[in-house]
Short mmCIF file of C-alpha atoms (C1' of nucleotides) in Angstrom, two decimals:
data_model
loop_
_atom_site.label_atom_id
_atom_site.label_comp_id
_atom_site.label_asym_id
_atom_site.label_seq_id
_atom_site.Cartn_x
_atom_site.Cartn_y
_atom_site.Cartn_z
CA MET A 1 170.83 93.88 136.66
CA THR A 2 171.04 97.04 138.71
CA GLU A 3 173.54 97.53 141.49
CA GLU A 4 170.71 97.33 144.03
CA ALA A 5 169.45 94.02 142.64
CA TYR A 6 172.98 92.64 142.67
CA LEU A 7 173.53 93.60 146.30
CA ALA A 8 170.15 92.14 147.30
CA THR A 9 171.18 88.71 146.05
CA TYR A 10 174.76 88.87 147.25
CA ASN A 11 175.55 86.46 150.08
CA ILE A 12 178.97 86.37 151.60
CA HIS A 13 178.48 82.78 152.71
CA ASP A 14 178.44 81.65 149.09
CA TYR A 15 182.16 82.23 148.80
CA ASP A 16 185.29 80.71 150.23
CA ILE A 17 187.06 83.64 151.71
CA PRO A 18 189.96 83.97 154.12
CA LEU A 19 189.56 84.47 157.83
CA SER A 20 190.48 88.00 158.82
CA SER A 21 191.76 89.18 162.13
CA VAL A 22 193.67 91.94 163.84
CA ASP A 23 196.68 91.50 166.13
CA VAL A 24 198.38 94.11 168.24
CA VAL A 25 202.00 94.27 169.34
CA ILE A 26 201.89 96.34 172.52
CA PHE A 27 205.27 97.58 173.68
CA THR A 28 206.22 99.05 177.01
CA LEU A 29 209.31 99.80 179.03
CA LEU A 30 209.67 97.86 182.24
CA GLU A 31 212.75 97.21 184.36
CA ASP A 32 214.82 99.10 181.81
CA ARG A 33 213.87 96.73 179.03
CA LEU A 34 211.56 96.76 176.07
CA GLN A 35 208.68 94.38 176.77
CA VAL A 36 205.71 93.10 174.86
CA LEU A 37 202.25 92.15 176.06
CA LEU A 38 201.34 88.51 175.43
CA VAL A 39 198.25 86.49 176.27
CA LYS A 40 198.11 82.80 177.03
CA ARG A 41 195.53 81.29 174.73
CA GLY A 42 192.60 79.70 176.57
CA GLU A 43 191.03 78.31 173.43
CA HIS A 44 191.90 76.29 170.36
CA PRO A 45 193.83 76.52 168.20
CA SER A 46 197.20 76.63 169.95
CA LYS A 47 195.49 76.50 173.34
CA GLY A 48 197.96 77.13 176.12
CA MET A 49 200.51 78.89 173.94
CA TRP A 50 201.40 82.55 174.31
CA SER A 51 200.34 84.86 171.54
CA LEU A 52 199.83 88.49 170.65
CA PRO A 53 196.51 89.95 171.76
CA GLY A 54 194.15 89.94 168.83
CA GLY A 55 191.17 88.29 167.31
CA PHE A 56 188.52 88.49 164.68
CA VAL A 57 186.91 91.66 163.56
CA ASP A 58 183.53 92.10 165.22
CA ILE A 59 181.59 93.27 162.19
CA LYS A 60 178.62 94.26 164.32
CA ASN A 61 180.55 96.61 166.58
CA ASP A 62 183.84 97.59 164.95
CA ARG A 63 183.46 100.26 162.31
CA SER A 64 187.05 99.90 161.10
CA ILE A 65 190.12 97.73 161.63
CA GLU A 66 191.62 100.48 163.75
CA GLU A 67 188.61 100.19 166.05
CA THR A 68 189.19 96.47 166.31
CA ALA A 69 192.78 97.15 167.35
CA LEU A 70 191.69 99.76 169.90
CA ARG A 71 189.10 97.39 171.29
CA LYS A 72 191.72 94.68 171.81
CA LEU A 73 194.00 97.20 173.43
CA ARG A 74 191.34 98.40 175.84
CA GLN A 75 190.28 94.83 176.61
CA LYS A 76 193.74 93.74 177.72
CA THR A 77 195.21 96.93 179.14
CA GLY A 78 192.23 99.01 180.22
CA ALA A 79 194.22 102.02 179.03
CA LYS A 80 193.11 104.74 176.71
CA VAL A 81 194.66 105.43 173.33
CA PRO A 82 198.38 105.31 173.54
CA TYR A 83 200.41 105.52 170.35
CA LEU A 84 198.96 103.16 167.74
CA GLU A 85 200.20 102.59 164.21
CA GLN A 86 199.38 100.02 161.57
CA LEU A 87 202.28 97.66 161.03
CA GLN A 88 201.64 95.22 158.23
CA ALA A 89 199.19 92.65 156.97
CA PHE A 90 200.19 89.00 157.00
CA GLY A 91 198.16 86.57 154.94
CA SER A 92 198.74 83.03 153.77
CA SER A 93 197.21 79.61 153.57
CA THR A 94 199.53 78.27 156.25
CA ARG A 95 199.61 80.77 159.09
CA ASP A 96 196.43 79.52 160.81
CA PRO A 97 195.40 75.85 161.01
CA ARG A 98 191.76 76.81 160.50
CA GLY A 99 192.50 77.84 156.93
CA TRP A 100 193.55 80.72 154.73
CA SER A 101 193.94 83.68 157.01
CA MET A 102 194.86 87.33 156.81
CA THR A 103 195.72 89.43 159.82
CA CYS A 104 196.22 93.14 159.98
CA THR A 105 198.76 93.97 162.66
CA TYR A 106 199.26 97.12 164.68
CA PHE A 107 201.90 98.21 167.07
CA ALA A 108 201.27 100.29 170.17
CA LEU A 109 203.44 102.12 172.68
CA ILE A 110 202.30 102.66 176.22
CA PHE A 111 203.60 103.73 179.62
CA ALA A 112 203.58 100.62 181.78
CA ASP A 113 202.04 102.17 184.89
CA SER A 114 198.94 103.30 183.01
CA VAL A 115 198.06 99.68 182.31
CA HIS A 116 195.97 97.27 184.34
CA LEU A 117 196.20 93.85 182.77
CA HIS A 118 193.04 91.83 182.16
CA SER A 119 192.99 88.36 180.72
CA GLY A 120 189.51 88.90 179.34
CA SER A 121 187.60 86.25 177.46
CA GLY A 122 189.50 83.54 175.65
CA ALA A 123 192.71 84.08 177.58
CA GLU A 124 194.13 82.22 180.56
CA ASP A 125 196.75 84.78 181.41
CA VAL A 126 198.28 88.04 180.31
CA ARG A 127 201.69 89.43 181.05
CA TRP A 128 204.62 91.48 179.85
CA TRP A 129 207.50 89.56 178.29
CA PRO A 130 210.94 91.10 177.92
CA ILE A 131 212.26 91.26 174.38
CA GLU A 132 215.76 90.16 173.61
CA ASN A 133 217.04 90.19 170.07
CA SER A 134 213.54 90.80 168.71
CA LYS A 135 212.36 87.61 170.42
CA VAL A 136 210.71 86.46 173.63
CA LYS A 137 211.69 83.36 175.54
CA THR A 138 208.66 81.29 174.66
CA LYS A 139 207.37 79.84 171.44
CA LEU A 140 204.55 81.97 170.07
CA ALA A 141 201.34 80.77 168.44
CA PHE A 142 200.74 81.08 164.69
CA ASP A 143 203.31 83.29 162.96
CA HIS A 144 203.39 85.70 165.86
CA ALA A 145 207.14 85.42 166.23
CA ASP A 146 207.47 86.84 162.70
CA ILE A 147 205.01 89.61 163.52
CA LEU A 148 206.91 90.48 166.69
CA LYS A 149 210.17 90.60 164.77
CA ALA A 150 208.65 92.91 162.16
CA ALA A 151 207.28 95.17 164.89
CA VAL A 152 210.59 95.44 166.75
CA ASN A 153 212.28 96.13 163.47
CA ARG A 154 209.88 98.92 162.61
CA LEU A 155 210.18 100.38 166.09
CA GLN A 156 213.97 100.40 166.02
CA ASN A 157 213.97 101.98 162.58
CA LYS A 158 211.55 104.71 163.49
CA VAL A 159 213.30 105.47 166.74
CA GLU A 160 216.34 106.53 164.75
CA TYR A 161 214.54 109.43 163.11
CA THR A 162 211.33 110.11 165.05
CA SER A 163 210.14 111.14 168.48
CA LEU A 164 208.10 107.96 169.00
CA PRO A 165 209.78 106.96 172.29
CA VAL A 166 208.03 109.74 174.24
CA HIS A 167 204.95 107.54 174.25
CA LEU A 168 206.69 105.02 176.48
CA LEU A 169 207.12 107.62 179.23
CA PRO A 170 204.73 109.13 181.76
CA LYS A 171 203.26 112.59 181.15
CA GLU A 172 206.20 114.32 182.81
CA PHE A 173 209.78 113.28 182.23
CA THR A 174 213.32 114.59 181.98
CA LEU A 175 215.49 114.68 178.89
CA THR A 176 217.68 112.04 180.47
CA ASP A 177 214.64 109.77 180.86
CA LEU A 178 213.91 110.19 177.19
CA GLN A 179 217.51 109.60 176.21
CA GLN A 180 217.48 106.35 178.14
CA VAL A 181 214.44 105.16 176.24
CA TYR A 182 216.30 105.76 172.99
CA GLU A 183 219.30 103.89 174.32
CA ILE A 184 217.28 100.91 175.47
CA ILE A 185 215.44 100.53 172.19
CA LEU A 186 218.48 101.09 170.02
CA GLY A 187 220.65 98.95 172.25
CA LYS A 188 223.50 101.43 172.22
CA SER A 189 224.52 104.62 173.96
CA VAL A 190 223.71 108.02 172.56
CA ASP A 191 225.73 111.21 172.94
CA LYS A 192 224.07 113.48 175.48
CA SER A 193 224.89 116.79 173.85
CA ALA A 194 223.82 115.74 170.37
CA PHE A 195 220.68 114.18 171.77
CA ARG A 196 219.67 117.33 173.62
CA LYS A 197 220.39 119.62 170.72
CA ARG A 198 218.31 117.67 168.28
CA THR A 199 215.51 117.08 170.74
CA LYS A 200 215.23 120.77 171.62
CA ASP A 201 215.53 121.93 168.02
CA ALA A 202 212.64 119.66 167.08
CA ASN A 203 210.35 121.64 169.38
CA PHE A 204 207.95 118.87 170.29
CA LEU A 205 208.55 119.20 174.02
CA GLU A 206 207.80 122.01 176.39
CA GLU A 207 209.42 122.74 179.71
CA ILE A 208 207.10 122.53 182.67
CA ALA A 209 207.96 125.92 184.07
CA GLY A 210 209.63 125.68 187.45
CA LYS A 211 209.13 121.93 187.79
CA PHE A 212 212.19 119.81 188.44
CA ARG A 213 213.05 116.33 189.54
CA THR A 214 215.33 116.57 192.55
CA GLY A 215 217.83 114.19 194.02
CA SER A 216 221.33 114.26 195.37
CA ASN A 217 222.44 116.21 192.34
CA ARG A 218 221.49 119.11 190.14
CA PRO A 219 217.69 119.09 189.65
CA ALA A 220 216.48 118.04 186.23
CA GLN A 221 213.96 120.06 184.25
CA LEU A 222 210.70 118.23 183.64
CA TYR A 223 209.16 118.27 180.17
CA ARG A 224 205.87 117.27 178.62
CA ILE A 225 204.79 116.69 175.03
CA ALA A 226 203.90 120.05 173.52
CA PRO A 227 200.19 120.12 172.72
CA GLY A 228 199.48 119.68 169.03
CA HIS A 229 202.88 118.16 168.34
CA PRO A 230 202.41 114.60 167.23
CA THR A 231 205.30 112.51 166.02
CA VAL A 232 208.28 114.54 164.90
CA PHE A 233 210.64 113.45 162.14
CA PHE A 234 214.24 114.49 162.67
CA PRO A 235 216.39 115.68 159.75
CA ARG A 236 218.84 112.81 160.21
CA THR A 237 219.11 109.52 162.03
CA ILE A 238 220.70 109.23 165.45
CA GLY A 239 223.27 106.84 166.73
CA THR A 240 224.66 105.62 163.45
CA ASN A 241 228.33 106.27 164.16
CA LYS A 242 229.00 105.21 167.68
CA ASP A 243 229.17 101.64 169.02
CA MET B 1 188.65 68.67 173.25
CA THR B 2 191.90 68.24 171.39
CA GLU B 3 193.15 70.71 168.84
CA GLU B 4 192.49 68.16 166.09
CA ALA B 5 188.89 67.63 167.19
CA TYR B 6 188.34 71.37 167.32
CA LEU B 7 189.67 71.87 163.81
CA ALA B 8 187.57 69.01 162.46
CA THR B 9 184.37 70.72 163.58
CA TYR B 10 185.43 74.24 162.66
CA ASN B 11 183.46 75.72 159.76
CA ILE B 12 184.28 79.16 158.52
CA HIS B 13 180.77 79.59 157.13
CA ASP B 14 179.40 79.60 160.67
CA TYR B 15 180.81 83.06 161.26
CA ASP B 16 180.14 86.54 159.98
CA ILE B 17 183.52 87.62 158.79
CA PRO B 18 184.67 90.49 156.61
CA LEU B 19 185.34 90.20 152.91
CA SER B 20 189.03 90.32 152.19
CA SER B 21 190.71 91.47 149.04
CA VAL B 22 193.95 92.77 147.63
CA ASP B 23 194.37 95.93 145.54
CA VAL B 24 197.45 97.08 143.71
CA VAL B 25 198.53 100.61 142.90
CA ILE B 26 200.71 100.22 139.81
CA PHE B 27 202.78 103.29 138.97
CA THR B 28 204.64 104.06 135.80
CA LEU B 29 206.23 107.01 134.07
CA LEU B 30 204.62 108.03 130.79
CA GLU B 31 204.85 111.30 128.91
CA ASP B 32 206.99 112.69 131.69
CA ARG B 33 204.29 112.17 134.27
CA LEU B 34 203.60 109.73 137.04
CA GLN B 35 200.67 107.55 136.00
CA VAL B 36 198.61 104.84 137.62
CA LEU B 37 196.96 101.78 136.12
CA LEU B 38 193.18 101.71 136.49
CA VAL B 39 190.56 99.24 135.30
CA LYS B 40 187.00 100.03 134.34
CA ARG B 41 184.76 97.74 136.34
CA GLY B 42 182.67 95.39 134.21
CA GLU B 43 180.74 94.00 137.16
CA HIS B 44 178.78 95.13 140.17
CA PRO B 45 179.31 96.83 142.48
CA SER B 46 180.33 100.19 141.00
CA LYS B 47 180.01 98.76 137.50
CA GLY B 48 181.39 101.18 134.94
CA MET B 49 183.55 103.10 137.41
CA TRP B 50 187.32 103.12 137.29
CA SER B 51 189.15 101.36 140.11
CA LEU B 52 192.49 99.96 141.12
CA PRO B 53 193.21 96.46 139.85
CA GLY B 54 192.44 94.00 142.59
CA GLY B 55 190.06 91.40 143.81
CA PHE B 56 189.45 88.63 146.24
CA VAL B 57 192.09 86.25 147.43
CA ASP B 58 191.84 82.95 145.55
CA ILE B 59 192.30 80.62 148.49
CA LYS B 60 192.73 77.63 146.21
CA ASN B 61 195.62 79.08 144.21
CA ASP B 62 197.22 81.94 146.14
CA ARG B 63 199.54 80.79 148.87
CA SER B 64 199.94 84.30 150.31
CA ILE B 65 198.60 87.83 149.89
CA GLU B 66 201.75 88.75 148.04
CA GLU B 67 200.92 86.03 145.49
CA THR B 68 197.46 87.50 145.08
CA ALA B 69 199.02 90.87 144.34
CA LEU B 70 201.47 89.36 141.86
CA ARG B 71 198.66 87.48 140.15
CA LYS B 72 196.67 90.69 139.69
CA LEU B 73 199.77 92.40 138.36
CA ARG B 74 200.46 89.69 135.83
CA GLN B 75 196.81 89.54 134.81
CA LYS B 76 196.63 93.22 133.91
CA THR B 77 200.15 93.99 132.75
CA GLY B 78 201.55 90.68 131.54
CA ALA B 79 204.85 91.83 133.04
CA LYS B 80 207.06 89.96 135.41
CA VAL B 81 207.91 91.10 138.91
CA PRO B 82 208.67 94.76 139.00
CA TYR B 83 209.13 96.47 142.33
CA LEU B 84 206.34 95.46 144.70
CA GLU B 85 205.83 96.58 148.29
CA GLN B 86 202.97 96.26 150.72
CA LEU B 87 201.32 99.60 151.36
CA GLN B 88 198.60 99.39 153.97
CA ALA B 89 195.44 97.55 154.91
CA PHE B 90 192.14 99.40 154.73
CA GLY B 91 189.18 97.88 156.50
CA SER B 92 185.80 99.20 157.51
CA SER B 93 182.11 98.53 157.42
CA THR B 94 181.52 101.24 154.83
CA ARG B 95 184.17 100.89 152.15
CA ASP B 96 182.33 98.20 150.16
CA PRO B 97 178.54 98.10 149.71
CA ARG B 98 178.59 94.30 150.00
CA GLY B 99 179.52 94.56 153.65
CA TRP B 100 182.41 94.79 156.08
CA SER B 101 185.53 94.58 154.00
CA MET B 102 189.27 94.61 154.47
CA THR B 103 191.72 95.10 151.64
CA CYS B 104 195.45 94.72 151.72
CA THR B 105 197.02 97.16 149.28
CA TYR B 106 200.34 97.00 147.46
CA PHE B 107 202.18 99.46 145.33
CA ALA B 108 204.24 98.53 142.30
CA LEU B 109 206.69 100.38 140.08
CA ILE B 110 207.17 99.36 136.49
CA PHE B 111 208.73 100.58 133.24
CA ALA B 112 205.82 101.44 130.94
CA ASP B 113 207.17 99.76 127.79
CA SER B 114 207.45 96.38 129.50
CA VAL B 115 203.69 96.33 129.95
CA HIS B 116 200.99 95.03 127.64
CA LEU B 117 197.63 95.92 129.06
CA HIS B 118 194.90 93.29 129.30
CA SER B 119 191.41 93.97 130.55
CA GLY B 120 191.05 90.40 131.70
CA SER B 121 187.91 89.05 133.29
CA GLY B 122 185.61 91.42 135.10
CA ALA B 123 187.00 94.55 133.46
CA GLU B 124 185.73 96.55 130.50
CA ASP B 125 188.88 98.53 129.98
CA VAL B 126 192.34 99.18 131.38
CA ARG B 127 194.53 102.21 130.96
CA TRP B 128 197.11 104.48 132.49
CA TRP B 129 195.82 107.62 134.17
CA PRO B 130 198.10 110.57 134.87
CA ILE B 131 198.33 111.61 138.49
CA GLU B 132 198.05 115.21 139.48
CA ASN B 133 198.11 116.23 143.10
CA SER B 134 197.80 112.61 144.21
CA LYS B 135 194.55 112.32 142.26
CA VAL B 136 193.27 111.18 138.87
CA LYS B 137 190.61 113.00 136.88
CA THR B 138 187.84 110.48 137.43
CA LYS B 139 185.91 109.39 140.46
CA LEU B 140 187.22 106.06 141.71
CA ALA B 141 185.21 103.13 143.04
CA PHE B 142 185.10 102.25 146.74
CA ASP B 143 187.74 104.12 148.77
CA HIS B 144 190.30 103.79 146.01
CA ALA B 145 190.94 107.53 145.92
CA ASP B 146 192.15 107.29 149.54
CA ILE B 147 194.31 104.31 148.67
CA LEU B 148 195.82 106.13 145.71
CA LYS B 149 196.57 109.14 147.87
CA ALA B 150 198.28 106.97 150.47
CA ALA B 151 200.32 105.27 147.75
CA VAL B 152 201.51 108.53 146.18
CA ASN B 153 202.35 109.79 149.62
CA ARG B 154 204.44 106.73 150.43
CA LEU B 155 206.15 106.91 147.06
CA GLN B 156 207.06 110.57 147.44
CA ASN B 157 208.37 109.98 150.92
CA LYS B 158 210.51 107.04 149.97
CA VAL B 159 211.88 108.75 146.91
CA GLU B 160 213.50 111.31 149.18
CA TYR B 161 215.77 108.76 150.80
CA THR B 162 215.81 105.62 148.65
CA SER B 163 216.74 104.44 145.19
CA LEU B 164 213.20 103.26 144.37
CA PRO B 165 212.82 105.33 141.19
CA VAL B 166 215.24 103.12 139.22
CA HIS B 167 212.39 100.65 138.88
CA LEU B 168 210.49 103.09 136.68
CA LEU B 169 213.29 103.06 134.10
CA PRO B 170 214.35 100.55 131.45
CA LYS B 171 217.32 98.27 132.08
CA GLU B 172 219.79 100.81 130.73
CA PHE B 173 219.58 104.49 131.55
CA THR B 174 221.66 107.60 132.13
CA LEU B 175 222.07 109.47 135.41
CA THR B 176 220.12 112.34 133.88
CA ASP B 177 217.23 109.95 133.15
CA LEU B 178 217.24 108.90 136.77
CA GLN B 179 217.45 112.47 138.01
CA GLN B 180 214.42 113.36 135.92
CA VAL B 181 212.42 110.56 137.53
CA TYR B 182 213.24 111.99 140.94
CA GLU B 183 212.22 115.45 139.77
CA ILE B 184 208.93 114.26 138.32
CA ILE B 185 207.91 112.36 141.42
CA LEU B 186 209.03 115.03 143.85
CA GLY B 187 207.62 117.81 141.71
CA LYS B 188 210.71 119.96 142.09
CA SER B 189 214.14 120.31 140.57
CA VAL B 190 217.16 118.63 142.07
CA ASP B 191 220.77 119.84 142.00
CA LYS B 192 222.74 117.85 139.44
CA SER B 193 226.04 117.77 141.27
CA ALA B 194 224.55 116.73 144.60
CA PHE B 195 222.38 114.15 142.89
CA ARG B 196 225.31 112.54 141.11
CA LYS B 197 227.53 112.49 144.15
CA ARG B 198 224.99 110.78 146.33
CA THR B 199 223.92 108.37 143.62
CA LYS B 200 227.47 107.28 142.89
CA ASP B 201 228.46 107.04 146.54
CA ALA B 202 225.53 104.73 147.15
CA ASN B 203 227.03 102.20 144.76
CA PHE B 204 223.84 100.60 143.56
CA LEU B 205 224.51 101.35 139.90
CA GLU B 206 227.23 100.11 137.60
CA GLU B 207 228.51 101.73 134.42
CA ILE B 208 227.95 99.71 131.29
CA ALA B 209 231.53 99.85 130.11
CA GLY B 210 231.88 101.74 126.86
CA LYS B 211 228.15 102.19 126.33
CA PHE B 212 226.85 105.69 125.84
CA ARG B 213 223.75 107.42 124.64
CA THR B 214 224.70 109.78 121.85
CA GLY B 215 223.04 112.88 120.50
CA SER B 216 223.99 116.35 119.45
CA ASN B 217 225.94 116.75 122.63
CA ARG B 218 228.41 115.00 124.84
CA PRO B 219 227.54 111.27 125.03
CA ALA B 220 226.01 110.12 128.29
CA GLN B 221 227.26 107.07 130.16
CA LEU B 222 224.67 104.31 130.43
CA TYR B 223 224.14 102.56 133.77
CA ARG B 224 222.30 99.51 135.02
CA ILE B 225 221.27 98.37 138.50
CA ALA B 226 224.24 96.60 140.07
CA PRO B 227 223.39 92.93 140.58
CA GLY B 228 222.54 92.10 144.17
CA HIS B 229 221.83 95.72 145.04
CA PRO B 230 218.20 96.03 145.97
CA THR B 231 216.78 99.25 147.29
CA VAL B 232 219.37 101.58 148.74
CA PHE B 233 218.69 103.96 151.62
CA PHE B 234 220.60 107.22 151.42
CA PRO B 235 222.09 108.77 154.56
CA ARG B 236 219.97 111.90 154.19
CA THR B 237 216.95 113.09 152.25
CA ILE B 238 217.21 114.93 148.95
CA GLY B 239 215.56 118.10 147.82
CA THR B 240 214.51 119.48 151.16
CA ASN B 241 216.01 122.95 150.78
CA LYS B 242 215.36 124.02 147.24
CA ASP B 243 211.88 124.67 145.90
"C1'" DC C 1 234.61 119.42 200.49
"C1'" DA C 2 233.14 114.86 197.19
"C1'" DA C 3 229.86 112.42 194.48
"C1'" DA C 4 226.35 112.51 191.28
"C1'" DT C 5 223.71 113.89 187.65
"C1'" DA C 6 222.14 118.12 184.69
"C1'" DG C 7 223.24 120.80 181.20
"C1'" DT C 8 226.49 123.54 177.74
"C1'" DG C 9 230.30 124.80 174.42
"C1'" DT C 10 233.59 123.83 170.96
"C1'" DC C 11 235.56 121.28 167.43
"C1'" DT C 12 235.20 117.79 163.87
"C1'" DG C 13 233.14 115.05 160.15
"C1'" DT C 14 229.85 114.05 156.61
"C1'" DA C 15 226.75 114.73 153.13
"C1'" DA C 16 223.67 117.88 150.82
"C1'" DG C 17 222.94 122.54 148.22
"C1'" DA C 18 224.53 126.39 145.15
"C1'" DC C 19 226.70 127.38 141.33
"C1'" DA C 20 230.37 127.94 138.26
"C1'" DC C 21 233.28 125.50 135.61
"C1'" DT C 22 235.03 122.07 131.95
"C1'" DA C 23 234.04 118.19 128.36
"C1'" DT C 24 232.28 116.30 124.12
"C1'" DC C 25 229.23 115.66 120.78
"C1'" DA C 26 226.26 117.42 115.99
"C1'" DG C 27 225.97 120.62 112.63
"C1'" DC D 1 232.41 128.41 115.67
"C1'" DT D 2 227.40 127.66 118.52
"C1'" DG D 3 224.14 125.17 121.11
"C1'" DA D 4 223.17 121.44 123.83
"C1'" DT D 5 223.67 118.23 127.33
"C1'" DA D 6 227.26 115.49 130.27
"C1'" DG D 7 229.95 115.65 133.97
"C1'" DT D 8 233.21 117.91 137.77
"C1'" DG D 9 235.18 121.06 141.48
"C1'" DT D 10 234.81 124.27 145.17
"C1'" DC D 11 232.65 126.59 148.69
"C1'" DT D 12 228.93 126.77 151.97
"C1'" DT D 13 225.55 124.98 155.28
"C1'" DA D 14 223.17 121.89 158.42
"C1'" DC D 15 223.37 118.74 161.77
"C1'" DA D 16 225.22 114.66 164.21
"C1'" DG D 17 229.30 112.85 167.15
"C1'" DA D 18 233.16 113.36 170.48
"C1'" DC D 19 234.37 115.08 174.48
"C1'" DA D 20 235.57 118.36 177.83
"C1'" DC D 21 233.68 121.70 180.47
"C1'" DT D 22 230.49 124.12 183.92
"C1'" DA D 23 226.21 124.02 187.13
"C1'" DT D 24 223.51 122.59 191.05
"C1'" DT D 25 222.02 119.65 194.20
"C1'" DT D 26 222.71 116.26 198.81
"C1'" DG D 27 225.40 114.85 202.46
#
DNA sequence: CAAATAGTGTCTGTAAGACACTATCAG
DNA sequence: CTGATAGTGTCTTACAGACACTATTTG
């Protein structure tokens, strides 16, 4: 049999295969806390429970799993591409009551004000939930609590040696703003001098010439992400010695 | 409708869903080179081409994707659990000619002598292929060349700050053996003194008291992995300054 | 002036890199 | 003894942490 003949007779419905979906852990900073976007499920299974935004791959319209993730993101937040990174696949016979299921999870970082929440189809409600100890204060559907924990874990790890947190800020921000993001995510204070040295040495920010944030104190230089400088990896981790 | 009623009427075959599979990138060290296990496909599609060991989830017998990966590993190598870590999911409409497909990939490290290769069902041949520049010298099926590249990348990254390479060695080995594994994977030489200091400080090895490898030179102390010491993360990366 | 926050300078500590040195075997 | 590889010691360098210091604004 030729490859063409084989493919002509191949029918996916002849096989018992797992369900496959994509879920997205969308983080933001709100009220000085790390928060995650959850949707209240409007449909079975787990109707009425809060869960991560996600759903099945639309094989007609999504060309890749990343597109599925972006679609979900756009659907719920209306925002354009923030920071998006694949987290981990979870797959088992028990995680979904409909049967063997595999989900590919992503995590995203976004500046809260650039988001307009939409419930969209299949959801009764959408809102930000503050994260405390890698958890939210409601029971999540499926194994989403595990996924959330893995995502927070990954975020906290990467924050120690990368410039990821810039994606939680608006386009223009001060170094102190950025330092606070690090402190909130890490849950501990960071030395100002060390933070500034390493941030400046990494060269992923550029001063906005002559632009300052003023107040009843010395004005603070505003910065933006330097064009063409994606995520930076620092030579060492931060915040490992203190507190 | 109750959740129970919904589940009773739910039929997976009513939906167009992606194929889902698991592929494993199995690395070993052979003839002083990093090598990867490939199987020659005995079935369509891409019959006759070399590919990574992998296949569909067996929803009757695999309780999780990790079990699918372990099953594939055992099938081809006959070896018990070496080091196994989830790499990344790849999913798109184009990666498999049978249709939209998502694969969850793993990478494994194993000591070559503990392996007895079996073609198993669906394969015409199995063998180790040396890796050069993140590639092998044959065209791979599907998007397996991309997967291999991602796996080598991840391995090289992690080798810079973890103790992963011990899993490519036999139970007993010398520090020089281990250093050579680092050098082979990183593709550059490593300072002996620095290497030994950091390895010993990390405390994941234990001397095998009184056991040495002899030769026409000073005998070398043999070490084994200290029980209960999984992968160690070093405080800083190695080999970033010297060639 | 005080209060507040921005931003810098100096010293210390830690772990990696360079490289020379000593140690112990076979023959 | 030589040649080979094992293993150590010392000095340097890079970068984070501690912490005090100066700078610039409003009121």
